[in-house]
Amino acid sequence: MEQRTYHGNLTPMELGQALIARFNRGNLRAQQLGDSERLIVQIGTRPGALAGGDTTISVVLQKFVDGVTVQLGQQAWLGIAASLGTTALAALRSPFNLLGRLDDLAQDIQNIQINDQIWQAIDDIARAAGASLELSERLRRMVCPYCQTANPVGEPSCIACGAPLGKTQPRTCPNCGFVIKSAEKVCPNCRHPLPV
Ligand SMILES: [Zn+2]
Ligand SMILES: [Zn+2]
């Protein structure tokens, strides 16, 4: 299960509705369950689709202090292998058979890439809402442990009392948005190496 964190002014509801608007059409259908704290969007093939097999995938959108955590579930396959298999067998008998299956083949391949399409859509939606994998402005403000004054992230010492702040600055993984401690060298969520 792959997880990313989007920081900023984004809610599970906004993200969920935008995903449904994108995926509830054509050969796909999408529906949402849950509430404003934790929303599950299921994206799958419409029953009775002629090609592409049946596939379904769940996107879990969880509200947290600084935005939304997104988990993409394992894609479930119901019959796409059989659909691809028919095409391969037909092509083996005669390459001309493949011509009649080109649309089906395109649909099979499109369904295989649905995972990437969903991440792409989520990235687009988050960007349009001003959210990103970086810490939001709100969390970027650090509170000085000595005088309680809010300081911008990256400030080496408190702007009010001059106390050192350096070691406590939070940051996020550039690959998945996970909030990490300054000493970590790889992301605990996605194992992406982190810039020092
Ligand atoms: Zn201070
Ligand atoms: Zn990461």
mmCIF file of C-alpha atoms and ligand atoms in Angstrom:
data_model
loop_
_atom_site.group_PDB
_atom_site.id
_atom_site.type_symbol
_atom_site.label_atom_id
_atom_site.label_comp_id
_atom_site.label_asym_id
_atom_site.label_seq_id
_atom_site.Cartn_x
_atom_site.Cartn_y
_atom_site.Cartn_z
ATOM 1 C CA MET A 1 0.000 0.000 0.000
ATOM 2 C CA GLU A 2 1.421 3.322 -1.087
ATOM 3 C CA GLN A 3 0.900 6.420 1.040
ATOM 4 C CA ARG A 4 1.414 10.125 0.388
ATOM 5 C CA THR A 5 0.705 13.172 2.504
ATOM 6 C CA TYR A 6 -0.543 16.416 1.017
ATOM 7 C CA HIS A 7 0.000 19.475 3.165
ATOM 8 C CA GLY A 8 -2.140 22.573 2.927
ATOM 9 C CA ASN A 9 -5.713 23.667 2.599
ATOM 10 C CA LEU A 10 -7.209 20.399 1.369
ATOM 11 C CA THR A 11 -9.923 18.185 2.888
ATOM 12 C CA PRO A 12 -10.795 14.515 2.221
ATOM 13 C CA MET A 13 -14.229 15.652 0.926
ATOM 14 C CA GLU A 14 -12.768 18.072 -1.636
ATOM 15 C CA LEU A 15 -10.265 15.531 -2.834
ATOM 16 C CA GLY A 16 -12.869 12.739 -2.886
ATOM 17 C CA GLN A 17 -15.393 14.719 -4.923
ATOM 18 C CA ALA A 18 -12.760 15.806 -7.413
ATOM 19 C CA LEU A 19 -11.654 12.177 -7.821
ATOM 20 C CA ILE A 20 -15.228 11.066 -8.432
ATOM 21 C CA ALA A 21 -15.738 13.831 -10.993
ATOM 22 C CA ARG A 22 -12.676 12.531 -12.843
ATOM 23 C CA PHE A 23 -13.190 8.796 -12.627
ATOM 24 C CA ASN A 24 -16.944 8.290 -12.585
ATOM 25 C CA ARG A 25 -17.289 8.260 -16.358
ATOM 26 C CA GLY A 26 -16.526 6.239 -19.446
ATOM 27 C CA ASN A 27 -15.590 2.664 -18.618
ATOM 28 C CA LEU A 28 -14.990 3.496 -14.970
ATOM 29 C CA ARG A 29 -17.223 4.258 -12.037
ATOM 30 C CA ALA A 30 -16.379 5.807 -8.695
ATOM 31 C CA GLN A 31 -18.189 6.070 -5.397
ATOM 32 C CA GLN A 32 -17.357 7.346 -1.930
ATOM 33 C CA LEU A 33 -18.022 6.002 1.562
ATOM 34 C CA GLY A 34 -17.174 7.378 4.974
ATOM 35 C CA ASP A 35 -17.252 10.851 6.464
ATOM 36 C CA SER A 36 -15.338 14.127 6.425
ATOM 37 C CA GLU A 37 -12.584 12.677 8.635
ATOM 38 C CA ARG A 38 -11.956 9.483 6.692
ATOM 39 C CA LEU A 39 -13.251 8.968 3.206
ATOM 40 C CA ILE A 40 -12.853 5.948 0.966
ATOM 41 C CA VAL A 41 -13.200 6.411 -2.768
ATOM 42 C CA GLN A 42 -13.605 3.220 -4.766
ATOM 43 C CA ILE A 43 -12.744 3.359 -8.423
ATOM 44 C CA GLY A 44 -13.524 0.404 -10.612
ATOM 45 C CA THR A 45 -14.755 -0.799 -13.935
ATOM 46 C CA ARG A 46 -18.432 -0.651 -14.753
ATOM 47 C CA PRO A 47 -20.170 -4.008 -14.654
ATOM 48 C CA GLY A 48 -20.708 -5.437 -18.105
ATOM 49 C CA ALA A 49 -17.801 -3.594 -19.719
ATOM 50 C CA LEU A 50 -16.865 -5.529 -22.846
ATOM 51 C CA ALA A 51 -13.118 -5.234 -22.461
ATOM 52 C CA GLY A 52 -10.439 -4.589 -19.929
ATOM 53 C CA GLY A 53 -11.543 -7.110 -17.336
ATOM 54 C CA ASP A 54 -12.943 -5.985 -13.997
ATOM 55 C CA THR A 55 -10.709 -4.056 -11.703
ATOM 56 C CA THR A 56 -11.248 -2.028 -8.568
ATOM 57 C CA ILE A 57 -9.035 0.070 -6.340
ATOM 58 C CA SER A 58 -9.684 1.900 -3.066
ATOM 59 C CA VAL A 59 -8.298 5.317 -2.222
ATOM 60 C CA VAL A 60 -8.335 6.127 1.504
ATOM 61 C CA LEU A 61 -8.353 9.842 2.304
ATOM 62 C CA GLN A 62 -7.622 10.636 5.930
ATOM 63 C CA LYS A 63 -7.835 14.123 7.409
ATOM 64 C CA PHE A 64 -4.909 15.199 9.551
ATOM 65 C CA VAL A 65 -3.697 18.392 11.186
ATOM 66 C CA ASP A 66 -1.961 19.767 8.110
ATOM 67 C CA GLY A 67 -3.951 18.361 5.180
ATOM 68 C CA VAL A 68 -4.824 14.914 3.842
ATOM 69 C CA THR A 69 -3.087 11.554 3.944
ATOM 70 C CA VAL A 70 -3.775 9.455 0.845
ATOM 71 C CA GLN A 71 -3.408 5.673 0.712
ATOM 72 C CA LEU A 72 -3.857 3.785 -2.498
ATOM 73 C CA GLY A 73 -4.941 0.217 -1.863
ATOM 74 C CA GLN A 74 -3.861 -2.840 -3.776
ATOM 75 C CA GLN A 75 -5.596 -2.995 -7.111
ATOM 76 C CA ALA A 76 -7.878 -6.007 -7.330
ATOM 77 C CA TRP A 77 -8.015 -7.869 -10.622
ATOM 78 C CA LEU A 78 -11.053 -9.775 -11.681
ATOM 79 C CA GLY A 79 -10.583 -11.138 -15.118
ATOM 80 C CA ILE A 80 -8.174 -8.761 -16.821
ATOM 81 C CA ALA A 81 -5.620 -11.554 -17.184
ATOM 82 C CA ALA A 82 -8.249 -13.583 -18.995
ATOM 83 C CA SER A 83 -9.036 -10.632 -21.222
ATOM 84 C CA LEU A 84 -5.370 -10.099 -22.097
ATOM 85 C CA GLY A 85 -4.964 -13.842 -22.567
ATOM 86 C CA THR A 86 -7.702 -13.960 -25.182
ATOM 87 C CA THR A 87 -5.979 -11.198 -27.121
ATOM 88 C CA ALA A 88 -2.601 -12.935 -26.943
ATOM 89 C CA LEU A 89 -4.080 -16.244 -28.090
ATOM 90 C CA ALA A 90 -5.926 -14.633 -30.955
ATOM 91 C CA ALA A 91 -2.751 -12.836 -32.059
ATOM 92 C CA LEU A 92 -0.862 -16.122 -31.952
ATOM 93 C CA ARG A 93 -3.310 -17.744 -34.361
ATOM 94 C CA SER A 94 -3.298 -14.824 -36.737
ATOM 95 C CA PRO A 95 -1.816 -11.374 -36.346
ATOM 96 C CA PHE A 96 -4.844 -10.034 -38.210
ATOM 97 C CA ASN A 97 -7.033 -11.093 -35.328
ATOM 98 C CA LEU A 98 -5.293 -8.454 -33.272
ATOM 99 C CA LEU A 99 -6.773 -5.708 -35.430
ATOM 100 C CA GLY A 100 -10.244 -6.564 -34.236
ATOM 101 C CA ARG A 101 -9.056 -6.453 -30.636
ATOM 102 C CA LEU A 102 -7.178 -3.147 -30.699
ATOM 103 C CA ASP A 103 -9.849 -1.287 -28.761
ATOM 104 C CA ASP A 104 -10.015 -4.058 -26.179
ATOM 105 C CA LEU A 105 -6.258 -4.116 -25.913
ATOM 106 C CA ALA A 106 -6.152 -0.344 -25.382
ATOM 107 C CA GLN A 107 -8.737 -0.724 -22.629
ATOM 108 C CA ASP A 108 -6.764 -3.520 -20.962
ATOM 109 C CA ILE A 109 -3.641 -1.391 -20.963
ATOM 110 C CA GLN A 110 -5.532 1.652 -19.726
ATOM 111 C CA ASN A 111 -6.884 -0.358 -16.805
ATOM 112 C CA ILE A 112 -3.417 -1.624 -15.910
ATOM 113 C CA GLN A 113 -2.227 1.976 -15.614
ATOM 114 C CA ILE A 114 -5.139 3.080 -13.441
ATOM 115 C CA ASN A 115 -2.897 3.278 -10.369
ATOM 116 C CA ASP A 116 -0.663 5.877 -12.038
ATOM 117 C CA GLN A 117 -3.688 7.752 -13.350
ATOM 118 C CA ILE A 118 -5.119 8.035 -9.847
ATOM 119 C CA TRP A 119 -1.851 9.385 -8.385
ATOM 120 C CA GLN A 120 -1.599 11.804 -11.301
ATOM 121 C CA ALA A 121 -5.171 13.006 -10.658
ATOM 122 C CA ILE A 122 -4.547 13.397 -6.924
ATOM 123 C CA ASP A 123 -1.368 15.401 -7.604
ATOM 124 C CA ASP A 124 -3.279 17.663 -10.018
ATOM 125 C CA ILE A 125 -6.192 18.195 -7.629
ATOM 126 C CA ALA A 126 -3.879 18.904 -4.673
ATOM 127 C CA ARG A 127 -1.822 21.359 -6.706
ATOM 128 C CA ALA A 128 -4.976 23.171 -7.862
ATOM 129 C CA ALA A 129 -6.012 23.483 -4.196
ATOM 130 C CA GLY A 130 -2.588 24.860 -3.278
ATOM 131 C CA ALA A 131 -1.603 21.725 -1.331
ATOM 132 C CA SER A 132 1.695 19.941 -1.883
ATOM 133 C CA LEU A 133 4.087 17.371 -0.481
ATOM 134 C CA GLU A 134 5.842 20.190 1.378
ATOM 135 C CA LEU A 135 4.896 21.422 4.806
ATOM 136 C CA SER A 136 2.145 24.008 4.789
ATOM 137 C CA GLU A 137 2.821 27.564 5.872
ATOM 138 C CA ARG A 138 0.954 26.848 9.085
ATOM 139 C CA LEU A 139 3.203 23.988 10.204
ATOM 140 C CA ARG A 140 6.233 25.795 8.879
ATOM 141 C CA ARG A 141 5.877 28.149 11.790
ATOM 142 C CA MET A 142 7.836 26.801 14.726
ATOM 143 C CA VAL A 143 7.063 27.833 18.260
ATOM 144 C CA CYS A 144 10.112 28.788 20.288
ATOM 145 C CA PRO A 145 10.329 26.423 23.298
ATOM 146 C CA TYR A 146 11.553 29.282 25.503
ATOM 147 C CA CYS A 147 9.329 32.279 24.734
ATOM 148 C CA GLN A 148 6.478 30.658 22.703
ATOM 149 C CA THR A 149 6.967 33.023 19.773
ATOM 150 C CA ALA A 150 6.085 31.571 16.330
ATOM 151 C CA ASN A 151 9.129 31.387 14.059
ATOM 152 C CA PRO A 152 9.334 30.573 10.315
ATOM 153 C CA VAL A 153 10.865 27.202 9.434
ATOM 154 C CA GLY A 154 14.575 27.453 8.713
ATOM 155 C CA GLU A 155 15.139 30.258 11.213
ATOM 156 C CA PRO A 156 18.304 29.201 13.079
ATOM 157 C CA SER A 157 17.417 31.154 16.206
ATOM 158 C CA CYS A 158 14.250 32.631 17.687
ATOM 159 C CA ILE A 159 13.318 35.955 16.124
ATOM 160 C CA ALA A 160 12.129 37.220 19.531
ATOM 161 C CA CYS A 161 14.537 35.896 22.165
ATOM 162 C CA GLY A 162 17.451 34.574 20.102
ATOM 163 C CA ALA A 163 17.284 31.016 21.492
ATOM 164 C CA PRO A 164 18.710 28.391 19.053
ATOM 165 C CA LEU A 165 15.995 26.522 17.052
ATOM 166 C CA GLY A 166 18.054 24.649 14.463
ATOM 167 C CA LYS A 167 17.645 21.006 15.466
ATOM 168 C CA THR A 168 13.862 21.027 15.887
ATOM 169 C CA GLN A 169 12.811 22.221 12.427
ATOM 170 C CA PRO A 170 10.367 19.806 10.809
ATOM 171 C CA ARG A 171 10.509 18.978 7.102
ATOM 172 C CA THR A 172 8.866 16.513 4.725
ATOM 173 C CA CYS A 173 9.927 13.791 2.303
ATOM 174 C CA PRO A 174 10.026 15.303 -1.233
ATOM 175 C CA ASN A 175 8.675 12.023 -2.645
ATOM 176 C CA CYS A 176 5.670 11.273 -0.413
ATOM 177 C CA GLY A 177 5.164 14.246 1.923
ATOM 178 C CA PHE A 178 5.759 12.274 5.128
ATOM 179 C CA VAL A 179 6.833 14.526 8.033
ATOM 180 C CA ILE A 180 10.360 13.534 9.030
ATOM 181 C CA LYS A 181 12.891 14.337 11.733
ATOM 182 C CA SER A 182 16.011 16.209 10.725
ATOM 183 C CA ALA A 183 18.383 13.318 11.532
ATOM 184 C CA GLU A 184 16.699 10.775 9.220
ATOM 185 C CA LYS A 185 18.528 9.829 6.032
ATOM 186 C CA VAL A 186 15.781 7.793 4.342
ATOM 187 C CA CYS A 187 12.042 8.362 4.505
ATOM 188 C CA PRO A 188 10.425 5.953 7.016
ATOM 189 C CA ASN A 189 7.296 5.847 4.817
ATOM 190 C CA CYS A 190 8.600 5.312 1.267
ATOM 191 C CA ARG A 191 12.375 4.643 1.763
ATOM 192 C CA HIS A 192 13.241 7.578 -0.532
ATOM 193 C CA PRO A 193 16.724 8.964 0.318
ATOM 194 C CA LEU A 194 16.447 12.378 1.936
ATOM 195 C CA PRO A 195 18.575 15.433 1.163
ATOM 196 C CA VAL A 196 20.890 16.298 4.073
HETATM 197 ZN ZN ZN B 1 12.092 32.670 21.689
HETATM 198 ZN ZN ZN B 2 8.797 9.424 1.595
#
